[in-house]
Amino acid sequence: MLASFLSSVIHWLSAHPHTAYIAVFLLALSESIPIMGVVVPGTAVIIALSALVPSGVLVLWPLMAAAIFGAIVGDGLSFWLGRRYHREILGLWPLKRYPELAERSEAFFKRHGDKSVFIALFAPGVRAFVPLLAGMLGMSVRRFYAVNIASALVWAPSHILPGVLVGVTFGALGSAAKPLAILLVILLATGWVTWRLGRWVLRRGLPLLEVLVTEARRWAETRDTWLSRRVGDLLDPARSEARVLAIMLGLLGGAAWLFFAILEDVVNGDPLVLADYAIYNALQEVRTPLGDTIMVAITEIGDTKVVVIVTAVVFLWLAWKRAWRTAAFWLVAVGGASALNTVIKVTLHRARPDELLYAGWSAFSFPSGHSTTNMVLYGFLAFLIAGEFRPAVRVLIGTGAAVLIFMIACSRLYLGAHWFSDVAGGAAVGSAWFILLAIFYLQRPVERIGSSALLVTASATVMLAGGGNIYRSH
């Protein structure tokens, strides 16, 4: 179905290429408009359309011109709005719903000055607000457009040429290009939706969580029991980590709720099970020898051999640092996740999509062992390592771990080793388990573990152990 849809789109664009140029112009423009630039995935669509250039569906120079003029006009329009309406525009809907983003963008502009208009074009989030703030804060028209045009001349090629390179690469793959392109679209769309959904949940959930924390603290203050004292200590606002722990409790509740919701659907054969079959069939249609090779390699990085080696190396590192409490939590996290996964599998006896792939306890499908164990392994490892870094580096470490976990989970779906609900359930129960342990871990002062060196050691171990497993087993 997806292949037919994409073929129809490409055929239609071949007959109406001007529509693609207009779309690129509007998408580049929308990236510079407050709120629209945050919501519309303009960059991803521009890169996808650029990939059609090598096949002759679209022509490079009109596409480049559309992106350049769109960026110039978008920034110019945002700049004019700022000069015309000043700060009053920030009090209008929907801008008034994003005060933190406006404040962050203003701080960005004041820190970088006029060159922030250039830098912001490559900075998600603040990009949509910086031209508006430049107009509000009195940047001269001549200087603004000098920087605006220069940034657009750099921004457009930096987005379109990588798309062209992707198109050339897929063109060289021959008959395998279309299935791989469809698979890439599925992965990117899934990743984007997951990211947007996660941000929406956090934005909506944090205010509700604060209300629940306040009520829980009030309940604890009116009672004198062991449980109320523990809850009161946990949520004491005087403790610097109280907010972090409150957020983790909310995430724990969300992950547990998601797992039991999936479990209920699996046990009762509810609509999620029907989605399992649809996703399985769709992915089997786009499989190719090259795709199989890549996905088998990714899934081998998540194999038990690699998990055991990484677990052992990290444990030895923590023992060498005499961080015995952290080492104990590490073993409980990974070992407990594996045991929990096995208990659930043996209890439910759910069959895999292909029952001939595995034997013994591994023949059972729910939840996915790769998803559960690797979620805990790399999630808890990122949690331990990130604590000694500044926030920007923590985000990079968390993102790296999330990408690796996501790719291993996707490989299980692609190869038909698990149903979608197996992978989602494994990720949910794994998340709940490592968040629960992290909450208890933070109840005492955190031990120094030499995070920088451990990050290098763990990364090298993953590459060597994963590469060795691929070499021996592939």
Coordinates of C-alpha atoms in Angstrom, one line a residue:
M1 CA 0.0 0.0 0.0
L2 CA 2.8 2.4 0.9
A3 CA 4.8 1.5 -2.1
S4 CA 1.8 2.2 -4.3
F5 CA 1.2 5.5 -2.6
L6 CA 4.8 6.7 -3.0
S7 CA 4.8 5.6 -6.7
S8 CA 1.6 7.6 -7.3
V9 CA 3.2 10.7 -5.6
I10 CA 6.3 10.4 -7.7
H11 CA 4.3 9.9 -10.9
W12 CA 2.2 13.0 -10.0
L13 CA 5.2 15.1 -9.3
S14 CA 6.8 14.1 -12.6
A15 CA 3.7 15.5 -14.4
H16 CA 3.5 18.6 -12.1
P17 CA 7.0 19.5 -11.0
H18 CA 6.1 23.1 -10.4
T19 CA 4.0 21.9 -7.4
A20 CA 7.1 20.6 -5.8
Y21 CA 8.9 23.9 -6.2
I22 CA 6.0 25.8 -4.7
A23 CA 5.9 23.3 -1.8
V24 CA 9.7 23.8 -1.2
F25 CA 9.2 27.6 -1.2
L26 CA 6.3 27.4 1.3
L27 CA 8.1 24.9 3.5
A28 CA 11.2 27.0 3.6
L29 CA 9.1 30.0 4.4
S30 CA 7.1 28.2 7.1
E31 CA 10.4 27.2 8.9
S32 CA 10.9 30.9 9.7
I33 CA 7.3 31.6 11.0
P34 CA 6.8 31.3 14.8
I35 CA 5.0 28.1 15.8
M36 CA 4.7 26.9 12.2
G37 CA 8.4 26.4 12.2
V38 CA 8.2 24.3 15.3
V39 CA 5.3 22.1 14.1
V40 CA 5.8 21.7 10.3
P41 CA 8.6 19.1 9.4
G42 CA 9.8 21.4 6.5
T43 CA 13.4 20.3 6.6
A44 CA 12.6 16.6 6.3
V45 CA 10.2 17.1 3.3
I46 CA 12.7 19.4 1.5
I47 CA 15.4 16.7 1.8
A48 CA 12.9 14.0 0.6
L49 CA 12.0 16.1 -2.4
S50 CA 15.6 16.8 -3.2
A51 CA 16.3 13.0 -3.4
L52 CA 14.1 13.0 -6.6
V53 CA 16.6 15.3 -8.5
P54 CA 18.9 12.5 -9.7
S55 CA 16.0 10.5 -11.2
G56 CA 15.0 13.6 -13.3
V57 CA 11.6 14.1 -11.5
L58 CA 12.8 17.5 -10.3
V59 CA 15.5 19.9 -11.5
L60 CA 18.2 21.1 -9.1
W61 CA 18.4 24.8 -9.7
P62 CA 14.7 25.6 -9.6
L63 CA 14.5 23.6 -6.4
M64 CA 17.5 25.5 -4.9
A65 CA 16.1 28.8 -5.9
A66 CA 12.7 28.0 -4.3
A67 CA 14.4 27.1 -1.0
I68 CA 16.6 30.2 -1.0
F69 CA 13.7 32.6 -1.7
G70 CA 11.4 30.8 0.7
A71 CA 14.0 31.2 3.5
I72 CA 14.5 34.9 2.7
V73 CA 10.8 35.7 2.5
G74 CA 10.0 33.7 5.6
D75 CA 12.7 35.4 7.7
G76 CA 11.7 38.8 6.2
L77 CA 8.0 38.3 7.0
S78 CA 8.8 37.3 10.6
F79 CA 11.2 40.4 10.9
W80 CA 8.5 42.7 9.6
L81 CA 6.0 41.4 12.1
G82 CA 8.4 42.1 14.9
R83 CA 9.0 45.7 13.7
R84 CA 5.3 46.3 13.1
Y85 CA 3.8 44.9 16.3
H86 CA 6.7 44.9 18.7
R87 CA 6.3 43.0 22.0
E88 CA 2.5 43.0 21.7
I89 CA 2.7 40.2 19.2
L90 CA 4.0 37.8 21.9
G91 CA 0.8 38.3 23.8
L92 CA -1.3 37.0 20.9
W93 CA -2.4 33.4 20.3
P94 CA -0.7 31.1 19.6
L95 CA 2.6 32.8 20.5
K96 CA 1.5 33.5 24.1
R97 CA 1.4 29.7 24.7
Y98 CA 5.2 29.5 24.2
P99 CA 6.7 32.0 26.6
E100 CA 9.7 29.9 27.4
L101 CA 10.7 29.5 23.7
A102 CA 10.4 33.2 23.2
E103 CA 12.6 33.9 26.2
R104 CA 15.2 31.4 25.1
S105 CA 15.2 32.9 21.6
E106 CA 15.6 36.4 23.0
A107 CA 18.5 35.3 25.2
F108 CA 20.0 33.6 22.1
F109 CA 19.7 36.9 20.1
K110 CA 21.2 39.0 22.9
R111 CA 24.1 36.6 23.3
H112 CA 25.0 36.4 19.5
G113 CA 23.9 39.8 18.3
D114 CA 23.2 40.4 14.6
K115 CA 24.9 37.1 13.6
S116 CA 22.2 35.2 15.5
V117 CA 19.9 35.7 12.4
F118 CA 22.5 33.6 10.5
I119 CA 23.1 31.0 13.2
A120 CA 19.4 30.6 14.0
L121 CA 18.6 29.3 10.5
F122 CA 20.4 26.1 11.5
A123 CA 19.1 26.0 15.1
P124 CA 15.7 24.2 15.5
G125 CA 13.3 25.9 17.9
V126 CA 14.8 29.3 18.1
R127 CA 14.9 29.7 14.4
A128 CA 11.2 30.6 14.2
F129 CA 11.5 33.3 16.8
V130 CA 14.9 35.0 16.2
P131 CA 13.9 37.0 13.1
L132 CA 10.8 38.2 14.9
L133 CA 12.9 39.3 17.9
A134 CA 15.4 41.0 15.6
G135 CA 12.5 43.2 14.3
M136 CA 11.2 43.8 17.9
L137 CA 14.7 44.7 19.2
G138 CA 15.4 47.3 16.5
M139 CA 17.9 45.5 14.2
S140 CA 18.5 47.7 11.1
V141 CA 16.7 46.6 7.9
R142 CA 19.8 46.8 5.8
R143 CA 21.9 44.7 8.2
F144 CA 19.1 42.2 8.7
Y145 CA 18.7 41.5 5.0
A146 CA 22.4 41.3 4.4
V147 CA 22.6 38.5 7.1
N148 CA 19.3 37.0 6.0
I149 CA 20.3 36.6 2.3
A150 CA 23.8 35.2 3.2
S151 CA 22.3 32.7 5.6
A152 CA 19.7 31.5 3.0
L153 CA 22.5 31.0 0.4
V154 CA 24.2 28.6 2.8
W155 CA 21.0 27.0 4.3
A156 CA 19.4 25.9 1.0
P157 CA 22.5 23.9 -0.3
S158 CA 23.0 22.4 3.1
H159 CA 19.5 20.9 3.0
I160 CA 19.1 20.1 -0.7
L161 CA 22.6 18.7 -1.6
P162 CA 22.4 15.9 1.1
G163 CA 19.0 15.0 -0.3
V164 CA 20.5 14.8 -3.8
L165 CA 23.3 12.6 -2.5
V166 CA 20.6 10.3 -1.0
G167 CA 18.9 10.1 -4.3
V168 CA 22.2 9.3 -6.1
T169 CA 22.9 6.5 -3.5
F170 CA 19.4 5.0 -3.9
G171 CA 19.8 5.2 -7.7
A172 CA 22.9 3.1 -7.6
L173 CA 21.1 0.4 -5.6
G174 CA 18.9 -0.4 -8.6
S175 CA 15.8 -2.5 -7.9
A176 CA 16.5 -2.5 -4.2
A177 CA 16.2 1.3 -4.0
K178 CA 12.4 1.5 -3.8
P179 CA 11.9 -0.9 -0.8
L180 CA 14.8 0.7 1.0
A181 CA 13.4 4.2 0.4
I182 CA 10.0 3.0 1.7
L183 CA 11.7 1.5 4.8
L184 CA 13.6 4.8 5.4
V185 CA 10.4 6.8 5.1
I186 CA 8.8 4.5 7.7
L187 CA 11.7 4.8 10.1
L188 CA 12.0 8.6 9.8
A189 CA 8.2 9.1 10.1
T190 CA 8.1 6.8 13.2
G191 CA 11.0 8.6 14.8
W192 CA 9.5 12.0 14.1
V193 CA 6.1 11.1 15.4
T194 CA 7.7 9.5 18.5
W195 CA 9.7 12.7 19.2
R196 CA 6.7 15.0 18.7
L197 CA 4.5 12.7 20.8
G198 CA 7.1 12.6 23.6
R199 CA 7.4 16.4 23.6
W200 CA 3.6 16.8 23.7
V201 CA 3.2 14.3 26.6
L202 CA 5.9 16.2 28.6
R203 CA 4.4 19.6 27.9
R204 CA 0.9 18.4 28.9
G205 CA 2.0 16.0 31.6
L206 CA 4.4 18.2 33.6
P207 CA 1.7 20.6 34.9
L208 CA -0.6 17.7 35.8
L209 CA 2.4 16.0 37.5
E210 CA 3.1 19.1 39.6
V211 CA -0.5 19.1 40.8
L212 CA -0.2 15.4 41.7
V213 CA 3.1 16.0 43.5
T214 CA 1.5 18.9 45.5
E215 CA -1.4 16.6 46.6
A216 CA 0.9 13.8 47.5
R217 CA 3.1 16.1 49.6
R218 CA 0.0 17.5 51.4
W219 CA -1.2 13.9 52.1
A220 CA 2.3 13.0 53.5
E221 CA 2.3 16.0 55.8
T222 CA -1.0 15.0 57.4
R223 CA 0.1 11.5 58.4
D224 CA 2.8 9.9 60.4
T225 CA 3.5 6.5 58.9
W226 CA 6.6 4.9 57.3
L227 CA 5.1 5.4 53.8
S228 CA 4.1 9.0 54.4
R229 CA 7.6 9.8 55.7
R230 CA 9.2 8.3 52.7
V231 CA 6.9 10.1 50.3
G232 CA 7.5 13.4 52.2
D233 CA 11.3 12.9 52.0
L234 CA 11.0 12.1 48.3
L235 CA 8.9 15.1 47.4
D236 CA 10.5 17.6 49.8
P237 CA 10.9 20.8 47.7
A238 CA 14.0 21.7 49.7
R239 CA 15.9 18.8 48.1
S240 CA 17.5 19.8 44.8
E241 CA 16.6 16.5 43.2
A242 CA 13.0 16.6 44.2
R243 CA 11.7 17.9 40.8
V244 CA 13.8 15.3 38.9
L245 CA 12.5 12.5 41.1
A246 CA 8.9 13.7 40.6
I247 CA 9.3 13.7 36.9
M248 CA 10.8 10.2 37.1
L249 CA 7.8 9.0 39.1
G250 CA 5.6 10.4 36.3
L251 CA 7.6 8.6 33.7
L252 CA 7.5 5.4 35.7
G253 CA 3.7 5.6 35.9
G254 CA 3.4 6.3 32.2
A255 CA 5.7 3.4 31.2
A256 CA 3.9 1.0 33.6
W257 CA 0.5 2.1 32.3
L258 CA 1.7 1.6 28.7
F259 CA 3.0 -1.9 29.4
F260 CA -0.2 -3.1 31.1
A261 CA -2.3 -1.6 28.3
I262 CA -0.3 -3.5 25.7
L263 CA -0.4 -6.6 27.8
E264 CA -4.2 -6.4 28.0
D265 CA -4.5 -6.1 24.3
V266 CA -2.2 -9.0 23.7
V267 CA -4.0 -11.3 26.2
N268 CA -7.5 -10.3 24.9
G269 CA -6.6 -10.1 21.2
D270 CA -7.7 -6.5 21.0
P271 CA -7.2 -4.1 18.0
L272 CA -3.4 -3.8 18.7
V273 CA -3.0 -7.4 17.6
L274 CA -4.6 -6.6 14.3
A275 CA -2.1 -3.8 13.9
D276 CA 0.6 -6.3 14.6
Y277 CA -0.3 -8.3 11.5
A278 CA -0.6 -5.2 9.3
I279 CA 2.8 -3.9 10.4
Y280 CA 4.4 -7.3 10.0
N281 CA 3.0 -7.7 6.5
A282 CA 4.0 -4.2 5.4
L283 CA 7.6 -4.6 6.6
Q284 CA 8.0 -8.1 4.9
E285 CA 7.0 -6.5 1.6
V286 CA 9.9 -4.0 1.7
R287 CA 12.6 -6.5 2.7
T288 CA 15.7 -6.7 0.4
P289 CA 19.0 -8.5 0.6
L290 CA 20.8 -5.3 1.4
G291 CA 18.2 -4.3 4.0
D292 CA 18.4 -7.8 5.6
T293 CA 22.2 -7.5 5.8
I294 CA 22.0 -4.1 7.6
M295 CA 19.2 -5.1 10.0
V296 CA 20.8 -8.4 10.9
A297 CA 24.0 -6.5 11.8
I298 CA 22.0 -4.1 13.9
T299 CA 20.1 -6.9 15.7
E300 CA 23.4 -8.7 16.4
I301 CA 24.7 -5.6 18.2
G302 CA 21.8 -6.3 20.6
D303 CA 22.4 -10.0 21.0
T304 CA 22.9 -11.6 24.4
K305 CA 26.7 -12.0 23.8
V306 CA 27.1 -8.3 23.4
V307 CA 24.9 -7.5 26.3
V308 CA 26.9 -9.8 28.6
I309 CA 30.3 -8.4 27.5
V310 CA 29.1 -4.7 27.9
T311 CA 27.6 -5.6 31.3
A312 CA 30.8 -7.2 32.5
V313 CA 33.1 -4.4 31.3
V314 CA 31.0 -1.7 32.9
F315 CA 30.8 -3.8 36.2
L316 CA 34.6 -4.2 36.2
W317 CA 35.0 -0.5 35.6
L318 CA 32.7 0.3 38.6
A319 CA 34.5 -2.2 40.8
W320 CA 37.8 -0.7 39.8
K321 CA 36.4 2.7 40.9
R322 CA 35.2 1.1 44.1
A323 CA 31.7 2.3 43.3
W324 CA 30.2 -0.8 44.8
R325 CA 26.6 0.5 45.3
T326 CA 26.5 1.6 41.6
A327 CA 27.9 -1.7 40.5
A328 CA 25.2 -3.5 42.5
F329 CA 22.5 -1.4 40.9
W330 CA 24.0 -2.0 37.5
L331 CA 23.9 -5.8 37.8
V332 CA 20.3 -5.7 39.3
A333 CA 19.2 -3.5 36.4
V334 CA 20.5 -5.7 33.5
G335 CA 20.1 -9.1 35.2
G336 CA 16.7 -8.2 36.6
A337 CA 15.5 -7.0 33.1
S338 CA 16.6 -10.3 31.5
A339 CA 14.9 -12.3 34.3
L340 CA 11.7 -10.3 34.2
N341 CA 11.5 -10.6 30.4
T342 CA 11.9 -14.4 30.6
V343 CA 9.3 -14.8 33.3
I344 CA 6.7 -12.8 31.3
K345 CA 7.6 -14.8 28.1
V346 CA 7.2 -18.2 29.8
T347 CA 4.0 -17.1 31.5
L348 CA 2.3 -15.9 28.3
H349 CA 3.6 -18.4 25.7
R350 CA 2.9 -16.1 22.8
A351 CA 4.1 -17.4 19.5
R352 CA 6.5 -15.4 17.3
P353 CA 5.6 -14.4 13.7
D354 CA 8.0 -17.1 12.5
E355 CA 7.9 -19.9 15.0
L356 CA 10.9 -21.7 13.3
L357 CA 13.4 -18.9 14.1
Y358 CA 14.0 -19.9 17.7
A359 CA 13.7 -22.8 20.1
G360 CA 13.1 -23.3 23.8
W361 CA 12.2 -20.3 25.9
S362 CA 13.4 -18.0 23.1
A363 CA 10.5 -19.3 20.9
F364 CA 8.1 -17.2 22.9
S365 CA 7.5 -13.7 21.6
F366 CA 6.1 -11.2 24.2
P367 CA 7.9 -9.1 25.2
S368 CA 10.9 -8.7 22.9
G369 CA 14.1 -9.6 24.8
H370 CA 16.2 -7.4 22.6
S371 CA 13.9 -4.4 23.3
T372 CA 13.7 -5.0 27.1
T373 CA 17.3 -5.8 27.8
N374 CA 18.9 -3.2 25.5
M375 CA 16.5 -0.5 26.8
V376 CA 17.7 -1.2 30.3
L377 CA 21.4 -1.7 29.3
Y378 CA 21.9 1.5 27.4
G379 CA 19.2 3.5 29.2
F380 CA 20.6 2.9 32.6
L381 CA 24.2 3.2 31.3
A382 CA 23.4 6.7 29.8
F383 CA 21.7 7.6 33.1
L384 CA 24.8 6.7 35.1
I385 CA 27.3 8.4 32.7
A386 CA 25.3 11.6 32.1
G387 CA 25.2 12.7 35.7
E388 CA 28.8 14.1 35.6
F389 CA 28.3 16.1 32.4
R390 CA 26.8 19.5 31.7
P391 CA 23.2 19.5 30.3
A392 CA 24.1 19.9 26.6
V393 CA 26.3 16.8 26.7
R394 CA 23.7 14.9 28.7
V395 CA 21.3 15.5 25.8
L396 CA 23.8 14.1 23.3
I397 CA 24.4 11.0 25.5
G398 CA 20.7 10.4 25.9
T399 CA 20.1 10.9 22.2
G400 CA 22.8 8.4 21.2
A401 CA 21.5 5.8 23.6
A402 CA 17.9 6.3 22.3
V403 CA 19.0 6.0 18.7
L404 CA 20.8 2.7 19.4
I405 CA 17.8 1.3 21.3
F406 CA 15.4 2.5 18.6
M407 CA 17.4 0.9 15.8
I408 CA 17.7 -2.5 17.6
A409 CA 14.0 -2.5 18.2
C410 CA 13.3 -1.6 14.6
S411 CA 15.6 -4.4 13.4
R412 CA 13.4 -7.0 15.3
L413 CA 10.3 -5.7 13.5
Y414 CA 11.9 -5.6 10.1
L415 CA 13.3 -9.1 10.4
G416 CA 9.9 -10.5 11.5
A417 CA 11.4 -11.8 14.7
H418 CA 8.7 -10.0 16.8
W419 CA 5.3 -8.4 16.5
F420 CA 5.0 -4.7 17.0
S421 CA 3.3 -5.2 20.4
D422 CA 6.3 -7.3 21.5
V423 CA 8.7 -4.5 20.8
A424 CA 6.6 -1.8 22.3
G425 CA 5.8 -3.9 25.4
G426 CA 9.5 -4.7 25.8
A427 CA 10.5 -1.0 25.6
A428 CA 7.7 -0.1 28.1
V429 CA 8.6 -2.7 30.7
G430 CA 12.3 -2.0 30.2
S431 CA 11.7 1.7 30.7
A432 CA 9.6 1.1 33.8
W433 CA 12.3 -1.2 35.3
F434 CA 15.3 1.1 34.8
I435 CA 13.4 4.2 35.9
L436 CA 12.3 2.4 39.1
L437 CA 15.9 1.5 39.9
A438 CA 17.1 5.0 39.0
I439 CA 14.6 6.5 41.6
F440 CA 16.0 4.2 44.3
Y441 CA 19.6 4.9 43.2
L442 CA 19.1 8.7 43.6
Q443 CA 18.0 8.3 47.3
R444 CA 21.6 8.4 48.3
P445 CA 24.6 10.6 47.2
V446 CA 25.7 9.5 43.7
E447 CA 29.2 7.9 43.5
R448 CA 31.9 9.3 41.3
I449 CA 32.5 6.9 38.5
G450 CA 34.7 8.8 36.0
S451 CA 32.0 9.3 33.4
S452 CA 34.2 10.6 30.6
A453 CA 36.5 7.6 30.6
L454 CA 33.6 5.2 31.2
L455 CA 31.8 6.7 28.2
V456 CA 34.8 6.1 26.0
T457 CA 35.3 2.6 27.5
A458 CA 31.7 1.6 27.1
S459 CA 31.4 2.9 23.5
A460 CA 34.6 1.1 22.5
T461 CA 33.2 -2.1 24.1
V462 CA 30.0 -1.8 22.2
M463 CA 31.8 -1.3 18.9
L464 CA 34.3 -4.1 19.5
A465 CA 31.8 -6.7 21.0
G466 CA 29.1 -5.8 18.4
G467 CA 31.6 -5.9 15.6
G468 CA 33.0 -9.2 16.8
N469 CA 29.6 -10.7 17.0
I470 CA 28.7 -9.5 13.5
Y471 CA 32.0 -10.9 12.2
R472 CA 31.4 -14.3 13.9
S473 CA 27.7 -14.7 13.4
H474 CA 26.6 -12.7 10.4

